[in-house]
């Protein structure tokens, strides 16, 4: 059973809506991640947080706004999305790898987002 | 820029060996990874290899690295239907192993 949970599992929203994706980890990790998974495209890293501080923003449009209130929770706030933003959004957590050591990233099951 | 490429599909018969290939462009890549995604689930780390290694074996899994050609492969011996999944290749540098660059994933279908 994964220690990373994501809610909701499925979300359909219009282009003018505002919604949020939630991720929670119970593994004692201090790094959390958002990824975007689209068909036939590489799995795309969006944001990285280490100890609640954003350490990576992979040129993500501002209509995606992450929030990390503590090391166990990560949100992705969505507003005025486009149909091409429809994808599976995966959250992951790990111990921080900025020291150069390898730590496995543990993934949640994802939120399937459809923008209409 | 950094780029990781994989073929999208592979179909094999149960009991045969599967070989999933990956190429990467970043010469500073120090760690290379294989992750597995089962239907409806997130990714799970299968194995990784350090760039100064040529091969790593773990039970039915064999990872081969050709650093000169920037080519990585994952061989699954005696492939089972439970191995049907998407397999992702990824790379990272040694100084920031948080930042993984993934490929598209290869969907492995195992038929009886």
PDB file of N, CA, C and O in Angstrom, chain A residues 19-67:
ATOM      1  N   UNK A  19      -9.858  24.800  -9.100  1.00  0.00           N
ATOM      2  CA  UNK A  19      -9.869  23.577  -8.316  1.00  0.00           C
ATOM      3  C   UNK A  19      -8.482  23.360  -7.733  1.00  0.00           C
ATOM      4  O   UNK A  19      -7.507  23.988  -8.142  1.00  0.00           O
ATOM      5  N   UNK A  20      -8.396  22.414  -6.784  1.00  0.00           N
ATOM      6  CA  UNK A  20      -7.103  22.077  -6.189  1.00  0.00           C
ATOM      7  C   UNK A  20      -6.918  20.574  -6.106  1.00  0.00           C
ATOM      8  O   UNK A  20      -7.879  19.845  -5.810  1.00  0.00           O
ATOM      9  N   UNK A  21      -5.707  20.139  -6.348  1.00  0.00           N
ATOM     10  CA  UNK A  21      -5.322  18.755  -6.144  1.00  0.00           C
ATOM     11  C   UNK A  21      -4.555  18.664  -4.827  1.00  0.00           C
ATOM     12  O   UNK A  21      -3.775  19.546  -4.491  1.00  0.00           O
ATOM     13  N   UNK A  22      -4.782  17.564  -4.123  1.00  0.00           N
ATOM     14  CA  UNK A  22      -4.146  17.397  -2.823  1.00  0.00           C
ATOM     15  C   UNK A  22      -3.289  16.136  -2.812  1.00  0.00           C
ATOM     16  O   UNK A  22      -3.660  15.104  -3.372  1.00  0.00           O
ATOM     17  N   UNK A  23      -2.157  16.241  -2.143  1.00  0.00           N
ATOM     18  CA  UNK A  23      -1.261  15.095  -1.972  1.00  0.00           C
ATOM     19  C   UNK A  23      -0.826  15.047  -0.517  1.00  0.00           C
ATOM     20  O   UNK A  23      -0.541  16.094   0.095  1.00  0.00           O
ATOM     21  N   UNK A  24      -0.771  13.850   0.026  1.00  0.00           N
ATOM     22  CA  UNK A  24      -0.368  13.680   1.416  1.00  0.00           C
ATOM     23  C   UNK A  24       0.549  12.473   1.518  1.00  0.00           C
ATOM     24  O   UNK A  24       0.292  11.438   0.912  1.00  0.00           O
ATOM     25  N   UNK A  25       1.619  12.622   2.278  1.00  0.00           N
ATOM     26  CA  UNK A  25       2.517  11.481   2.477  1.00  0.00           C
ATOM     27  C   UNK A  25       2.731  11.252   3.970  1.00  0.00           C
ATOM     28  O   UNK A  25       2.816  12.189   4.748  1.00  0.00           O
ATOM     29  N   UNK A  26       2.817   9.980   4.306  1.00  0.00           N
ATOM     30  CA  UNK A  26       2.966   9.568   5.705  1.00  0.00           C
ATOM     31  C   UNK A  26       4.253   8.792   5.878  1.00  0.00           C
ATOM     32  O   UNK A  26       4.323   7.842   6.666  1.00  0.00           O
ATOM     33  N   UNK A  27       5.269   9.172   5.112  1.00  0.00           N
ATOM     34  CA  UNK A  27       6.519   8.415   5.094  1.00  0.00           C
ATOM     35  C   UNK A  27       7.665   9.153   5.772  1.00  0.00           C
ATOM     36  O   UNK A  27       8.802   8.673   5.748  1.00  0.00           O
ATOM     37  N   UNK A  28       7.396  10.323   6.303  1.00  0.00           N
ATOM     38  CA  UNK A  28       8.445  11.093   6.969  1.00  0.00           C
ATOM     39  C   UNK A  28       9.430  11.721   6.010  1.00  0.00           C
ATOM     40  O   UNK A  28      10.553  12.067   6.398  1.00  0.00           O
ATOM     41  N   UNK A  29       9.039  11.890   4.762  1.00  0.00           N
ATOM     42  CA  UNK A  29       9.923  12.481   3.762  1.00  0.00           C
ATOM     43  C   UNK A  29       9.918  13.996   3.854  1.00  0.00           C
ATOM     44  O   UNK A  29       8.977  14.604   4.359  1.00  0.00           O
ATOM     45  N   UNK A  30      10.989  14.613   3.305  1.00  0.00           N
ATOM     46  CA  UNK A  30      11.062  16.072   3.319  1.00  0.00           C
ATOM     47  C   UNK A  30      11.108  16.674   1.926  1.00  0.00           C
ATOM     48  O   UNK A  30      11.289  17.879   1.777  1.00  0.00           O
ATOM     49  N   UNK A  31      10.981  15.871   0.891  1.00  0.00           N
ATOM     50  CA  UNK A  31      10.896  16.387  -0.467  1.00  0.00           C
ATOM     51  C   UNK A  31       9.601  15.886  -1.100  1.00  0.00           C
ATOM     52  O   UNK A  31       9.227  14.724  -0.921  1.00  0.00           O
ATOM     53  N   UNK A  32       8.921  16.777  -1.812  1.00  0.00           N
ATOM     54  CA  UNK A  32       7.681  16.409  -2.495  1.00  0.00           C
ATOM     55  C   UNK A  32       7.693  16.978  -3.905  1.00  0.00           C
ATOM     56  O   UNK A  32       8.332  18.016  -4.166  1.00  0.00           O
ATOM     57  N   UNK A  33       6.995  16.304  -4.803  1.00  0.00           N
ATOM     58  CA  UNK A  33       7.097  16.589  -6.232  1.00  0.00           C
ATOM     59  C   UNK A  33       5.713  16.557  -6.895  1.00  0.00           C
ATOM     60  O   UNK A  33       4.859  15.747  -6.506  1.00  0.00           O
ATOM     61  N   UNK A  34       5.553  17.372  -7.930  1.00  0.00           N
ATOM     62  CA  UNK A  34       4.434  17.225  -8.854  1.00  0.00           C
ATOM     63  C   UNK A  34       4.985  16.875 -10.228  1.00  0.00           C
ATOM     64  O   UNK A  34       5.926  17.516 -10.709  1.00  0.00           O
ATOM     65  N   UNK A  35       4.360  15.853 -10.851  1.00  0.00           N
ATOM     66  CA  UNK A  35       4.684  15.454 -12.215  1.00  0.00           C
ATOM     67  C   UNK A  35       3.420  15.483 -13.052  1.00  0.00           C
ATOM     68  O   UNK A  35       2.320  15.254 -12.558  1.00  0.00           O
ATOM     69  N   UNK A  36       3.606  15.682 -14.363  1.00  0.00           N
ATOM     70  CA  UNK A  36       2.505  15.605 -15.320  1.00  0.00           C
ATOM     71  C   UNK A  36       2.782  14.440 -16.258  1.00  0.00           C
ATOM     72  O   UNK A  36       3.874  14.354 -16.848  1.00  0.00           O
ATOM     73  N   UNK A  37       1.801  13.539 -16.392  1.00  0.00           N
ATOM     74  CA  UNK A  37       1.940  12.395 -17.291  1.00  0.00           C
ATOM     75  C   UNK A  37       0.906  12.511 -18.397  1.00  0.00           C
ATOM     76  O   UNK A  37      -0.294  12.404 -18.159  1.00  0.00           O
ATOM     77  N   UNK A  38       1.400  12.723 -19.624  1.00  0.00           N
ATOM     78  CA  UNK A  38       0.539  12.799 -20.805  1.00  0.00           C
ATOM     79  C   UNK A  38       0.901  11.650 -21.729  1.00  0.00           C
ATOM     80  O   UNK A  38       2.048  11.203 -21.768  1.00  0.00           O
ATOM     81  N   UNK A  39      -0.079  11.215 -22.492  1.00  0.00           N
ATOM     82  CA  UNK A  39       0.140  10.089 -23.410  1.00  0.00           C
ATOM     83  C   UNK A  39       1.234  10.437 -24.420  1.00  0.00           C
ATOM     84  O   UNK A  39       1.253  11.531 -24.978  1.00  0.00           O
ATOM     85  N   UNK A  40       2.124   9.481 -24.625  1.00  0.00           N
ATOM     86  CA  UNK A  40       3.176   9.562 -25.630  1.00  0.00           C
ATOM     87  C   UNK A  40       4.168  10.699 -25.393  1.00  0.00           C
ATOM     88  O   UNK A  40       4.913  11.072 -26.301  1.00  0.00           O
ATOM     89  N   UNK A  41       4.185  11.261 -24.197  1.00  0.00           N
ATOM     90  CA  UNK A  41       5.155  12.304 -23.847  1.00  0.00           C
ATOM     91  C   UNK A  41       5.959  11.861 -22.639  1.00  0.00           C
ATOM     92  O   UNK A  41       5.472  11.067 -21.821  1.00  0.00           O
ATOM     93  N   UNK A  42       7.171  12.376 -22.485  1.00  0.00           N
ATOM     94  CA  UNK A  42       7.933  12.038 -21.275  1.00  0.00           C
ATOM     95  C   UNK A  42       7.208  12.479 -20.020  1.00  0.00           C
ATOM     96  O   UNK A  42       6.503  13.500 -20.018  1.00  0.00           O
ATOM     97  N   UNK A  43       7.388  11.707 -18.978  1.00  0.00           N
ATOM     98  CA  UNK A  43       6.869  12.117 -17.678  1.00  0.00           C
ATOM     99  C   UNK A  43       7.584  13.407 -17.299  1.00  0.00           C
ATOM    100  O   UNK A  43       8.805  13.469 -17.268  1.00  0.00           O
ATOM    101  N   UNK A  44       6.807  14.440 -16.995  1.00  0.00           N
ATOM    102  CA  UNK A  44       7.363  15.793 -16.885  1.00  0.00           C
ATOM    103  C   UNK A  44       7.362  16.267 -15.434  1.00  0.00           C
ATOM    104  O   UNK A  44       6.310  16.381 -14.813  1.00  0.00           O
ATOM    105  N   UNK A  45       8.553  16.552 -14.909  1.00  0.00           N
ATOM    106  CA  UNK A  45       8.662  17.132 -13.577  1.00  0.00           C
ATOM    107  C   UNK A  45       8.153  18.572 -13.632  1.00  0.00           C
ATOM    108  O   UNK A  45       8.574  19.348 -14.490  1.00  0.00           O
ATOM    109  N   UNK A  46       7.253  18.921 -12.699  1.00  0.00           N
ATOM    110  CA  UNK A  46       6.714  20.283 -12.669  1.00  0.00           C
ATOM    111  C   UNK A  46       7.354  21.091 -11.544  1.00  0.00           C
ATOM    112  O   UNK A  46       7.909  22.153 -11.774  1.00  0.00           O
ATOM    113  N   UNK A  47       7.233  20.596 -10.321  1.00  0.00           N
ATOM    114  CA  UNK A  47       7.715  21.329  -9.152  1.00  0.00           C
ATOM    115  C   UNK A  47       8.376  20.367  -8.174  1.00  0.00           C
ATOM    116  O   UNK A  47       7.991  19.211  -8.073  1.00  0.00           O
ATOM    117  N   UNK A  48       9.362  20.910  -7.441  1.00  0.00           N
ATOM    118  CA  UNK A  48       9.982  20.175  -6.346  1.00  0.00           C
ATOM    119  C   UNK A  48       9.998  21.070  -5.115  1.00  0.00           C
ATOM    120  O   UNK A  48      10.325  22.258  -5.206  1.00  0.00           O
ATOM    121  N   UNK A  49       9.652  20.483  -3.978  1.00  0.00           N
ATOM    122  CA  UNK A  49       9.750  21.180  -2.698  1.00  0.00           C
ATOM    123  C   UNK A  49      10.666  20.386  -1.786  1.00  0.00           C
ATOM    124  O   UNK A  49      10.550  19.161  -1.679  1.00  0.00           O
ATOM    125  N   UNK A  50      11.585  21.086  -1.159  1.00  0.00           N
ATOM    126  CA  UNK A  50      12.455  20.500  -0.136  1.00  0.00           C
ATOM    127  C   UNK A  50      12.242  21.283   1.146  1.00  0.00           C
ATOM    128  O   UNK A  50      12.409  22.506   1.159  1.00  0.00           O
ATOM    129  N   UNK A  51      11.891  20.565   2.218  1.00  0.00           N
ATOM    130  CA  UNK A  51      11.641  21.219   3.501  1.00  0.00           C
ATOM    131  C   UNK A  51      10.729  22.434   3.332  1.00  0.00           C
ATOM    132  O   UNK A  51      10.997  23.520   3.843  1.00  0.00           O
ATOM    133  N   UNK A  52       9.661  22.242   2.588  1.00  0.00           N
ATOM    134  CA  UNK A  52       8.602  23.229   2.345  1.00  0.00           C
ATOM    135  C   UNK A  52       9.027  24.370   1.419  1.00  0.00           C
ATOM    136  O   UNK A  52       8.219  25.251   1.126  1.00  0.00           O
ATOM    137  N   UNK A  53      10.253  24.388   0.950  1.00  0.00           N
ATOM    138  CA  UNK A  53      10.700  25.444   0.054  1.00  0.00           C
ATOM    139  C   UNK A  53      10.740  24.925  -1.386  1.00  0.00           C
ATOM    140  O   UNK A  53      11.237  23.812  -1.636  1.00  0.00           O
ATOM    141  N   UNK A  54      10.248  25.734  -2.306  1.00  0.00           N
ATOM    142  CA  UNK A  54      10.261  25.324  -3.707  1.00  0.00           C
ATOM    143  C   UNK A  54      11.691  25.395  -4.236  1.00  0.00           C
ATOM    144  O   UNK A  54      12.326  26.449  -4.186  1.00  0.00           O
ATOM    145  N   UNK A  55      12.197  24.275  -4.743  1.00  0.00           N
ATOM    146  CA  UNK A  55      13.560  24.230  -5.256  1.00  0.00           C
ATOM    147  C   UNK A  55      13.613  23.994  -6.760  1.00  0.00           C
ATOM    148  O   UNK A  55      14.688  24.042  -7.363  1.00  0.00           O
ATOM    149  N   UNK A  56      12.476  23.721  -7.360  1.00  0.00           N
ATOM    150  CA  UNK A  56      12.454  23.492  -8.796  1.00  0.00           C
ATOM    151  C   UNK A  56      11.101  23.918  -9.343  1.00  0.00           C
ATOM    152  O   UNK A  56      10.064  23.553  -8.803  1.00  0.00           O
ATOM    153  N   UNK A  57      11.131  24.732 -10.385  1.00  0.00           N
ATOM    154  CA  UNK A  57       9.928  25.082 -11.145  1.00  0.00           C
ATOM    155  C   UNK A  57      10.337  24.910 -12.599  1.00  0.00           C
ATOM    156  O   UNK A  57      11.124  25.695 -13.128  1.00  0.00           O
ATOM    157  N   UNK A  58       9.795  23.883 -13.211  1.00  0.00           N
ATOM    158  CA  UNK A  58      10.261  23.509 -14.541  1.00  0.00           C
ATOM    159  C   UNK A  58       9.489  24.282 -15.617  1.00  0.00           C
ATOM    160  O   UNK A  58       8.846  23.690 -16.479  1.00  0.00           O
ATOM    161  N   UNK A  59       9.554  25.611 -15.531  1.00  0.00           N
ATOM    162  CA  UNK A  59       8.897  26.484 -16.520  1.00  0.00           C
ATOM    163  C   UNK A  59       7.413  26.166 -16.666  1.00  0.00           C
ATOM    164  O   UNK A  59       6.885  26.084 -17.780  1.00  0.00           O
ATOM    165  N   UNK A  60       6.764  25.995 -15.533  1.00  0.00           N
ATOM    166  CA  UNK A  60       5.344  25.650 -15.529  1.00  0.00           C
ATOM    167  C   UNK A  60       4.512  26.927 -15.635  1.00  0.00           C
ATOM    168  O   UNK A  60       4.803  27.913 -14.943  1.00  0.00           O
ATOM    169  N   UNK A  61       3.467  26.929 -16.480  1.00  0.00           N
ATOM    170  CA  UNK A  61       2.617  28.126 -16.592  1.00  0.00           C
ATOM    171  C   UNK A  61       1.999  28.513 -15.259  1.00  0.00           C
ATOM    172  O   UNK A  61       1.722  27.657 -14.405  1.00  0.00           O
ATOM    173  N   UNK A  62       1.755  29.799 -15.099  1.00  0.00           N
ATOM    174  CA  UNK A  62       1.267  30.316 -13.813  1.00  0.00           C
ATOM    175  C   UNK A  62      -0.155  29.878 -13.487  1.00  0.00           C
ATOM    176  O   UNK A  62      -0.612  30.076 -12.350  1.00  0.00           O
ATOM    177  N   UNK A  63      -0.867  29.280 -14.425  1.00  0.00           N
ATOM    178  CA  UNK A  63      -2.207  28.763 -14.120  1.00  0.00           C
ATOM    179  C   UNK A  63      -2.122  27.538 -13.203  1.00  0.00           C
ATOM    180  O   UNK A  63      -3.141  27.077 -12.692  1.00  0.00           O
ATOM    181  N   UNK A  64      -0.910  27.023 -12.999  1.00  0.00           N
ATOM    182  CA  UNK A  64      -0.660  25.970 -12.012  1.00  0.00           C
ATOM    183  C   UNK A  64       0.091  26.623 -10.847  1.00  0.00           C
ATOM    184  O   UNK A  64       1.196  27.151 -11.036  1.00  0.00           O
ATOM    185  N   UNK A  65      -0.462  26.531  -9.662  1.00  0.00           N
ATOM    186  CA  UNK A  65       0.144  27.185  -8.510  1.00  0.00           C
ATOM    187  C   UNK A  65       0.313  26.176  -7.388  1.00  0.00           C
ATOM    188  O   UNK A  65      -0.674  25.713  -6.816  1.00  0.00           O
ATOM    189  N   UNK A  66       1.547  25.787  -7.054  1.00  0.00           N
ATOM    190  CA  UNK A  66       1.738  24.805  -5.987  1.00  0.00           C
ATOM    191  C   UNK A  66       1.762  25.467  -4.617  1.00  0.00           C
ATOM    192  O   UNK A  66       2.031  26.670  -4.477  1.00  0.00           O
ATOM    193  N   UNK A  67       1.468  24.649  -3.620  1.00  0.00           N
ATOM    194  CA  UNK A  67       1.543  25.111  -2.240  1.00  0.00           C
ATOM    195  C   UNK A  67       1.993  23.953  -1.371  1.00  0.00           C
ATOM    196  O   UNK A  67       1.481  22.842  -1.504  1.00  0.00           O
TER     197      UNK A  67
END
